[in-house]
Tab-separated table of C-alpha atoms and ligand atoms in Angstrom:
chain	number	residue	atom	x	y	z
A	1	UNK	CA	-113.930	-142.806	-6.323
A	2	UNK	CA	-111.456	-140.614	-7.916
A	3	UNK	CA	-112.258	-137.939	-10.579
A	4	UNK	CA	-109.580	-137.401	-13.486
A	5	UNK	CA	-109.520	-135.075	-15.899
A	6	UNK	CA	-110.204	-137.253	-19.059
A	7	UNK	CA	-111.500	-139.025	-21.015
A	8	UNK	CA	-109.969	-142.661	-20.727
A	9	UNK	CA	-105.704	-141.785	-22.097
A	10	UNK	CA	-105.212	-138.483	-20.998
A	11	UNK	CA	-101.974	-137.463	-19.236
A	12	UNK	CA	-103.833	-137.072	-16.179
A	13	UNK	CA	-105.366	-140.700	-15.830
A	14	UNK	CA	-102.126	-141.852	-15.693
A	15	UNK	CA	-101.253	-139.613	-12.926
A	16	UNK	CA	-104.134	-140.725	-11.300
A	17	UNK	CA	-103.566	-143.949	-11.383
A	18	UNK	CA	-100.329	-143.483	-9.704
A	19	UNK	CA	-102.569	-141.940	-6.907
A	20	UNK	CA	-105.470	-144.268	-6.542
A	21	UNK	CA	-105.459	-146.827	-3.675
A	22	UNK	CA	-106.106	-150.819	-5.799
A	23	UNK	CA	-109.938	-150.690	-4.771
A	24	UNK	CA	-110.214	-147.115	-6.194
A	25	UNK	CA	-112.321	-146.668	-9.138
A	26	UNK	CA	-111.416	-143.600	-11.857
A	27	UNK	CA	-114.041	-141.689	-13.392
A	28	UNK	CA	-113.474	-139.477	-16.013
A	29	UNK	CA	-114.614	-136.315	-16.707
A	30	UNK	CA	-113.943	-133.896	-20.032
A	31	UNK	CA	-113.142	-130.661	-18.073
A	32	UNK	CA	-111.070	-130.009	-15.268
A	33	UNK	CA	-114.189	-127.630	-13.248
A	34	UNK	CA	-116.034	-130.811	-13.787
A	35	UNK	CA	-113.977	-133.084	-12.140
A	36	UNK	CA	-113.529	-131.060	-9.370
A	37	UNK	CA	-117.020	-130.072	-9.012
A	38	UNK	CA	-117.980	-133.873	-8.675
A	39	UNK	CA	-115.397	-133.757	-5.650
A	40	UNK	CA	-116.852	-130.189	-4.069
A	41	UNK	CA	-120.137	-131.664	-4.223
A	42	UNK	CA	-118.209	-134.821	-2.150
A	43	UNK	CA	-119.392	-137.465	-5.288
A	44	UNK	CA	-115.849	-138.418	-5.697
A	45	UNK	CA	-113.714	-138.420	-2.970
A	46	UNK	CA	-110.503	-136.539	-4.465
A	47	UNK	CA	-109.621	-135.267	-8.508
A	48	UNK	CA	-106.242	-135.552	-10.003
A	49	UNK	CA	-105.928	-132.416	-12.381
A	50	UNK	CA	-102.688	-130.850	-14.550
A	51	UNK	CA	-101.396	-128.027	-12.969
A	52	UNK	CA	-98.292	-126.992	-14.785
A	53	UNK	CA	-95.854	-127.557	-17.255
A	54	UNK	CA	-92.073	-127.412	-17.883
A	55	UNK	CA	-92.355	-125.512	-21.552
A	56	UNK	CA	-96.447	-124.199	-21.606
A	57	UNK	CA	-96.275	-123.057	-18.348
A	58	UNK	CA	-99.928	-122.897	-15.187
A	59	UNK	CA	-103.174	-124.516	-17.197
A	60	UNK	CA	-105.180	-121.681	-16.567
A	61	UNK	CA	-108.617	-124.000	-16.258
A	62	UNK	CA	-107.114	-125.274	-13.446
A	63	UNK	CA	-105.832	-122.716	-11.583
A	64	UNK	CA	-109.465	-120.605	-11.824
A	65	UNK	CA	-111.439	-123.609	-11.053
A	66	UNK	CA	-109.215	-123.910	-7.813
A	67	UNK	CA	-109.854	-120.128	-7.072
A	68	UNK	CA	-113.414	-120.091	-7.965
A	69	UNK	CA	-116.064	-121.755	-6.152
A	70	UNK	CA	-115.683	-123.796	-2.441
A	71	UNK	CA	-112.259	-124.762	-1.453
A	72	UNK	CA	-110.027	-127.662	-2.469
A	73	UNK	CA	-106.899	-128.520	-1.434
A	74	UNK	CA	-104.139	-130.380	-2.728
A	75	UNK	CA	-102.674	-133.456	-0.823
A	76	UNK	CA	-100.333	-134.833	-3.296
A	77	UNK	CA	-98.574	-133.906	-6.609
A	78	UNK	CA	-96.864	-135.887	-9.221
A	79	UNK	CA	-94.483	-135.815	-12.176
A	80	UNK	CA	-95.023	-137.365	-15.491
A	81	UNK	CA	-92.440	-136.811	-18.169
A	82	UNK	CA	-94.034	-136.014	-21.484
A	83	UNK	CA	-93.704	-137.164	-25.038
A	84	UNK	CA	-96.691	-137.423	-27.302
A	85	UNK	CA	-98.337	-140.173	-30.282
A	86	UNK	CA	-99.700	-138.875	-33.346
A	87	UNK	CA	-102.808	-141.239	-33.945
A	88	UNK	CA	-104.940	-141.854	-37.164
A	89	UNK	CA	-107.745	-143.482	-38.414
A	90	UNK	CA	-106.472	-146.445	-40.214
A	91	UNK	CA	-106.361	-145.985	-44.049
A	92	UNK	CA	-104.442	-143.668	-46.851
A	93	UNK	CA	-106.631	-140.743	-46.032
A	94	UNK	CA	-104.628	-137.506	-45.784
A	95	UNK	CA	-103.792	-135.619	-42.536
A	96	UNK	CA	-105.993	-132.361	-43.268
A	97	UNK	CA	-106.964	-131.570	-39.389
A	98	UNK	CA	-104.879	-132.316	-36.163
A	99	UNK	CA	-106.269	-132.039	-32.885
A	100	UNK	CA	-105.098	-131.740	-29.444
A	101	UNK	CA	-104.918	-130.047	-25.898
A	102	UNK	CA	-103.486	-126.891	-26.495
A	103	UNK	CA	-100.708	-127.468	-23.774
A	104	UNK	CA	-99.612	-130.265	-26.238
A	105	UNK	CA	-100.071	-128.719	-29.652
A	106	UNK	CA	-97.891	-125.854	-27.511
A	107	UNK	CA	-95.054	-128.619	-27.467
A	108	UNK	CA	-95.185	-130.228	-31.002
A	109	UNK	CA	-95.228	-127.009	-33.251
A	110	UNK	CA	-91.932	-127.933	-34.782
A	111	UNK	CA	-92.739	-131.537	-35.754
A	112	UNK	CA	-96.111	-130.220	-36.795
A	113	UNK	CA	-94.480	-127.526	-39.213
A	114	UNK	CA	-92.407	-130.488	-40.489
A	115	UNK	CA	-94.908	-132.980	-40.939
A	116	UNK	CA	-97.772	-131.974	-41.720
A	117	UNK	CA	-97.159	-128.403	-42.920
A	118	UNK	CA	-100.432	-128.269	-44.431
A	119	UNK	CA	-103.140	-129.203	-41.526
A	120	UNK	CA	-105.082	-127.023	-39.748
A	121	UNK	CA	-104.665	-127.056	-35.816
A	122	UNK	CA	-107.288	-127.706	-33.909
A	123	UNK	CA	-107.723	-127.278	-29.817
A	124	UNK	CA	-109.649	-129.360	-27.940
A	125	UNK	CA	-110.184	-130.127	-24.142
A	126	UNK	CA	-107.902	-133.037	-23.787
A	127	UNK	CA	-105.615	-134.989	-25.938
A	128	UNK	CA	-107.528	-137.916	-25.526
A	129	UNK	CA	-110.864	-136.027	-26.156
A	130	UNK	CA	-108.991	-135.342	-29.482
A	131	UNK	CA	-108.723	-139.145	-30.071
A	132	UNK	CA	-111.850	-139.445	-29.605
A	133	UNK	CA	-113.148	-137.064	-31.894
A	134	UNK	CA	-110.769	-138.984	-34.632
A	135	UNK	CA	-112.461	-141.635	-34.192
A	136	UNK	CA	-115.845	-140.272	-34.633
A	137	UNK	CA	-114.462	-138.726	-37.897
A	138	UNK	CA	-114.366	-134.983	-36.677
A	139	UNK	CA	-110.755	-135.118	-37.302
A	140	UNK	CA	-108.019	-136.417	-39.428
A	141	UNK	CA	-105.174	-136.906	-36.598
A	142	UNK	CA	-104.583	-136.579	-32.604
A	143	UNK	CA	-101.670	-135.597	-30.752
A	144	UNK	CA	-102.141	-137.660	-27.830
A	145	UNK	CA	-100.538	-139.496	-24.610
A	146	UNK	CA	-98.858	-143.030	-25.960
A	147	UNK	CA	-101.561	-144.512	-23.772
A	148	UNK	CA	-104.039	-143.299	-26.103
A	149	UNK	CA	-103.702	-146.547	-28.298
A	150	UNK	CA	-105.025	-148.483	-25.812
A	151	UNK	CA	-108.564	-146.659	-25.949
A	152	UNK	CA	-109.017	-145.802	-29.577
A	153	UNK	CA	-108.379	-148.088	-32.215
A	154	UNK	CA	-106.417	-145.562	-34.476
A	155	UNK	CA	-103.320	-146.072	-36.343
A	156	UNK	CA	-99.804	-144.590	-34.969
A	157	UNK	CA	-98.364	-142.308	-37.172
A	158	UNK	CA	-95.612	-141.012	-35.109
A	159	UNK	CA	-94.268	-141.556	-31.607
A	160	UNK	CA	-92.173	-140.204	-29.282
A	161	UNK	CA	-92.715	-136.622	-30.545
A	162	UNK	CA	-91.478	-133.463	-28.638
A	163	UNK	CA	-90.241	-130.369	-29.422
A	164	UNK	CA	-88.589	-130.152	-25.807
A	165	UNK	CA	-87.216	-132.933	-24.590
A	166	UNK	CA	-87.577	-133.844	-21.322
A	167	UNK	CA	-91.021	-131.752	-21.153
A	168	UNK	CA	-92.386	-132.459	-17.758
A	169	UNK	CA	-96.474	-132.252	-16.130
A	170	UNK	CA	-97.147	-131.492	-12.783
A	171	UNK	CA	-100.578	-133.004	-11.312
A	172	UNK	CA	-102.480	-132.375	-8.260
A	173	UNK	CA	-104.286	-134.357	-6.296
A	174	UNK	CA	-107.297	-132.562	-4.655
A	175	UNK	CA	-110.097	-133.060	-1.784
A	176	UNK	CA	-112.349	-131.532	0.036
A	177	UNK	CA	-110.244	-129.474	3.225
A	178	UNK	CA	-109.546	-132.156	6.298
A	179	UNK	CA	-106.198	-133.311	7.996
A	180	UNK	CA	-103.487	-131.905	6.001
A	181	UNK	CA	-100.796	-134.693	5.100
A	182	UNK	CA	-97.927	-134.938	7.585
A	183	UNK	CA	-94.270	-132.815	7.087
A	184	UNK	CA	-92.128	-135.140	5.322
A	185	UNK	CA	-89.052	-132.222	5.667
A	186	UNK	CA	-89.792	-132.023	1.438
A	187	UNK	CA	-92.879	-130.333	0.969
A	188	UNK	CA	-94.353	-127.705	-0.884
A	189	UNK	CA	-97.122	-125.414	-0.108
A	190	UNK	CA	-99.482	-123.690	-2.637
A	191	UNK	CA	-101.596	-120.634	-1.680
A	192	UNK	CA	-103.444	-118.100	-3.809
A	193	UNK	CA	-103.275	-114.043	-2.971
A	194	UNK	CA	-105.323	-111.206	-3.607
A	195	UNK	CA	-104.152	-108.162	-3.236
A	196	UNK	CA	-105.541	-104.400	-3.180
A	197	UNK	CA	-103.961	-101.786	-5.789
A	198	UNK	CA	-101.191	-99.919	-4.204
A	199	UNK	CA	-97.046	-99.639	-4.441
A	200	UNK	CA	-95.057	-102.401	-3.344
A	201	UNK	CA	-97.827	-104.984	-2.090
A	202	UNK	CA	-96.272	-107.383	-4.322
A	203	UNK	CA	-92.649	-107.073	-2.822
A	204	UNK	CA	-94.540	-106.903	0.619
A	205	UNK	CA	-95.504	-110.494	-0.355
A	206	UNK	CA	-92.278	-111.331	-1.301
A	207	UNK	CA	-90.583	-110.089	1.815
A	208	UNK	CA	-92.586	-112.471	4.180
A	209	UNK	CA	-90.490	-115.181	2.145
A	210	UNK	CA	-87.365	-113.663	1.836
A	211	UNK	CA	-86.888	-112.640	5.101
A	212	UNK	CA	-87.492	-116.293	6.905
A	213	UNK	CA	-85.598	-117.990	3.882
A	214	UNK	CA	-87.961	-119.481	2.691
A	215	UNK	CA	-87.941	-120.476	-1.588
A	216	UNK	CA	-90.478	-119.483	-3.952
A	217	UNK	CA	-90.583	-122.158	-6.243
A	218	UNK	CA	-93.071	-120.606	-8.590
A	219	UNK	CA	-95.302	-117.277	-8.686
A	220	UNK	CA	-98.267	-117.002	-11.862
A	221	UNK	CA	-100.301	-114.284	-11.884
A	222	UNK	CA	-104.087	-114.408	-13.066
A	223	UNK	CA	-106.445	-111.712	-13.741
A	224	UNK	CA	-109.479	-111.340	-10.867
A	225	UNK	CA	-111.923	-111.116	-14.101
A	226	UNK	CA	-114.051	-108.216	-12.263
A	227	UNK	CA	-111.976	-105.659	-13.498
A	228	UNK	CA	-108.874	-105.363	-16.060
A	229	UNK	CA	-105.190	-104.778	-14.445
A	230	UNK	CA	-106.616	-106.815	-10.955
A	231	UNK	CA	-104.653	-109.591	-10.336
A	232	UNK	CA	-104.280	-112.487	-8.439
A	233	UNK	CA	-100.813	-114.205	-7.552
A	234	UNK	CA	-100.948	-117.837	-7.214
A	235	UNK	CA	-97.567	-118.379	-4.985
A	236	UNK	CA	-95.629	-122.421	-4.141
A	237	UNK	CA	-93.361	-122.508	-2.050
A	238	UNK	CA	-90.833	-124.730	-0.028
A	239	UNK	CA	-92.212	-125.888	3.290
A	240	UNK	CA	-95.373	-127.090	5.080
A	241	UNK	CA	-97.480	-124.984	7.229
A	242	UNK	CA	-96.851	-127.209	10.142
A	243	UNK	CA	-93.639	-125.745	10.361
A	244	UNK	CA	-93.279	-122.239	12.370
A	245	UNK	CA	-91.368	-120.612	9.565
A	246	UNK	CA	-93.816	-121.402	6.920
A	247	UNK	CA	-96.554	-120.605	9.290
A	248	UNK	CA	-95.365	-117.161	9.943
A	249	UNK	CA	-94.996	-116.556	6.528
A	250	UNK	CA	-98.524	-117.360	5.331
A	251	UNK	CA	-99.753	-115.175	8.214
A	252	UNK	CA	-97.633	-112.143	6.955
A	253	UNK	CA	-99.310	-113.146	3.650
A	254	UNK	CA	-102.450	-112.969	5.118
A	255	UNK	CA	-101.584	-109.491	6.946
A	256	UNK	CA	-100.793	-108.056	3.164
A	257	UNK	CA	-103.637	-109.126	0.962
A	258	UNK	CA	-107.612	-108.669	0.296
A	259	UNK	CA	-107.970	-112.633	-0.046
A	260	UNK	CA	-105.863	-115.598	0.471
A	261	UNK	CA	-106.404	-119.074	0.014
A	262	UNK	CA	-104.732	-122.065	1.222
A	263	UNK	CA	-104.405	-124.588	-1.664
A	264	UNK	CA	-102.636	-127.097	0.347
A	265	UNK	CA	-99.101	-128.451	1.800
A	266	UNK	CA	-98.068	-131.609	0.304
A	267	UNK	CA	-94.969	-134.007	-0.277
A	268	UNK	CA	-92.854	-132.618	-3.422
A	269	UNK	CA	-92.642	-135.192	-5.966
A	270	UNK	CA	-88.951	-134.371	-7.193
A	271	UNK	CA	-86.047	-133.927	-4.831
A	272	UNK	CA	-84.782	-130.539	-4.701
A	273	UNK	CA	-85.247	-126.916	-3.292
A	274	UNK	CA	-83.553	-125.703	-0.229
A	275	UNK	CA	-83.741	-127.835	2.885
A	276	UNK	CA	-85.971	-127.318	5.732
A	277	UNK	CA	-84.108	-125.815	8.482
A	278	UNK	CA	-86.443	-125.088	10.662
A	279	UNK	CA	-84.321	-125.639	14.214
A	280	UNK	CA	-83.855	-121.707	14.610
A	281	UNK	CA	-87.423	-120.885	13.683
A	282	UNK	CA	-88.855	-123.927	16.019
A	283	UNK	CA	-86.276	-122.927	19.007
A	284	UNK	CA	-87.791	-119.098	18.776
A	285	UNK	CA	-90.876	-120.171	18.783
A	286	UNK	CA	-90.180	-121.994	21.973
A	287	UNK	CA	-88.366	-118.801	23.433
A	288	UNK	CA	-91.320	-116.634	22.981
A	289	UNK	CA	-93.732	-119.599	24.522
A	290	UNK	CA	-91.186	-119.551	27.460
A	291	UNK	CA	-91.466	-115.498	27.880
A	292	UNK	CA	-94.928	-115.318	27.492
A	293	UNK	CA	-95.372	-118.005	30.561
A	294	UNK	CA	-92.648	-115.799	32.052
A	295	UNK	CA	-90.071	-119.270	31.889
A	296	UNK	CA	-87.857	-117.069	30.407
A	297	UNK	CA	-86.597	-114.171	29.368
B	301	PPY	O1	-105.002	-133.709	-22.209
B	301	PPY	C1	-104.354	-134.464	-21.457
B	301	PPY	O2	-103.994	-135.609	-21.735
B	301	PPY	C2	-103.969	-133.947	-20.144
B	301	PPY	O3	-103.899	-134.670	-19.192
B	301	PPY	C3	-103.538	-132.506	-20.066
B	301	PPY	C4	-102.172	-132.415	-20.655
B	301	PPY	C5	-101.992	-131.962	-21.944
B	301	PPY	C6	-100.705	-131.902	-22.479
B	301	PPY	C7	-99.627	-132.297	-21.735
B	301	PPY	C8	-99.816	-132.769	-20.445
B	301	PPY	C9	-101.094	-132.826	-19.895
């Protein structure tokens, strides 16, 4: 079983369904701590949750239910580009309330402010939960994945609607820690850092990158929530920890903060970054195996 952050037509079932195996069923559930508390407590055997966005940026429910609580690591990501239905209930009735995830009300402000100038904006958990709640009469209109349709019998009132174009989601796909997935040479790795109060720790952290090449691809911070200006830096970057350079890195890592946790090393679902080049790093590594066992010197 796989849990996705739903209900049926979010975003992140169809992510999920890109992930599942054919004999793998999808169960839903309305928050993304839920979902991956049915996986922690080994009901479901992985969770596909959002994790970022092109134009809103981390989803904050995500990244503290990944910090809080037993660990979970990520296996596989994916892309899904973005665009967003306005549904309906069928009839003349006028568009008073609109409701949505806020990551997607984030990305249709304009159209909103064009459209329906006059409607008051409403967040809830997903856009499909928004659907839902249209249909149950709590709302006038949804901002919701094109896939919504399928699942609600509401009326379409606009498709295709984006104030970015060419807004993209990334998802995780998260289990229980076990094997990690084999180096494919385009990999990213996702850890989370705590660090103490004092000058420089943060360009400490940064230095065990810079200095073995390796790219950052993003850096959020969060607060702790046990006490206001303590952070938490939630750090991807290019690489797998099976290779000696990334390896080294995450130990320096270690070396410089209170906490850190391992979120995972996985495939990178879109081709770029800087390539691997990990010949010098795996030759040294040989070297110093060779002078330890006095082979070399
Ligand atoms: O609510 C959904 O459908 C989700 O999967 C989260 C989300 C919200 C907005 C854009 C992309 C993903």
């Amino acid at each position: 079983m796989l849990a996705y952050f739903g209900p049926s037509g979010t975003f992140t079932e169809q992510a999920a369904r890109g992930f599942a195996t054919p004999q793998q069923e999808l169960v839903p559930f309305d928050t993304v701590p839920a979902a991956l508390a049915a996986t922690r407590r080994g009901e479901t055997e992985a969770s596909c949750v959002p994790v970022e966005s092109s134009v809103e940026g981390a989803v904050p429910a995500t990244m503290d239910a990944l910090t809080e609580d037993e660990p979970l690591v990520a296996v596989a990501e994916a892309v899904l580009p973005v665009r967003f239905s306005v549904l309906k209930r069928p009839g003349d009735e006028p568009v008073r309330t609109v409701a949505s995830h806020p990551h997607a009300l984030a990305q249709v402000r304009h159209w909103l402010a064009e459209h329906l100038p006059d409607a008051d904006v409403v967040a809830t958990t997903s856009t499909s939960a928004a659907a839902r709640a249209v249909l149950r009469g709590e709302f006038d209109a949804a901002v919701s994945a094109p896939v919504a349709v399928r699942h609600y019998p509401l009326e379409v009132l606009a498709t295709d609607v984006a104030d970015v174009r060419d807004a993209k989601t990334r998802f995780l796909l998260v289990r229980r820690p076990g094997p990690l997935p084999e180096p494919t040479g385009h990999d990213r790795t996702s850890v989370v850092c705590t660090v103490g109060d004092r000058p420089g720790v943060l360009a400490d952290l940064l230095a065990e990158l810079a200095l073995r090449g390796i790219n950052l691809t993003r850096i959020e911070s969060r607060p702790t929530k046990d006490r206001l200006g303590e952070y938490r830096f939630y750090v991807d970057l290019d690489g797998h920890v099976a290779e000696p350079r990334v390896g080294d890195a995450l130990a320096g890592l270690h070396r410089h903060c209170q906490q850190i946790r391992f979120l995972g090393s996985y495939p990178k679902a879109e081709p770029g970054g800087t390539p691997a080049g990990n010949d010098e790093f795996v030759a040294a590594a040989g070297w110093v195996a060779a002078v330890r066992e006095g082979k070399d010197a």
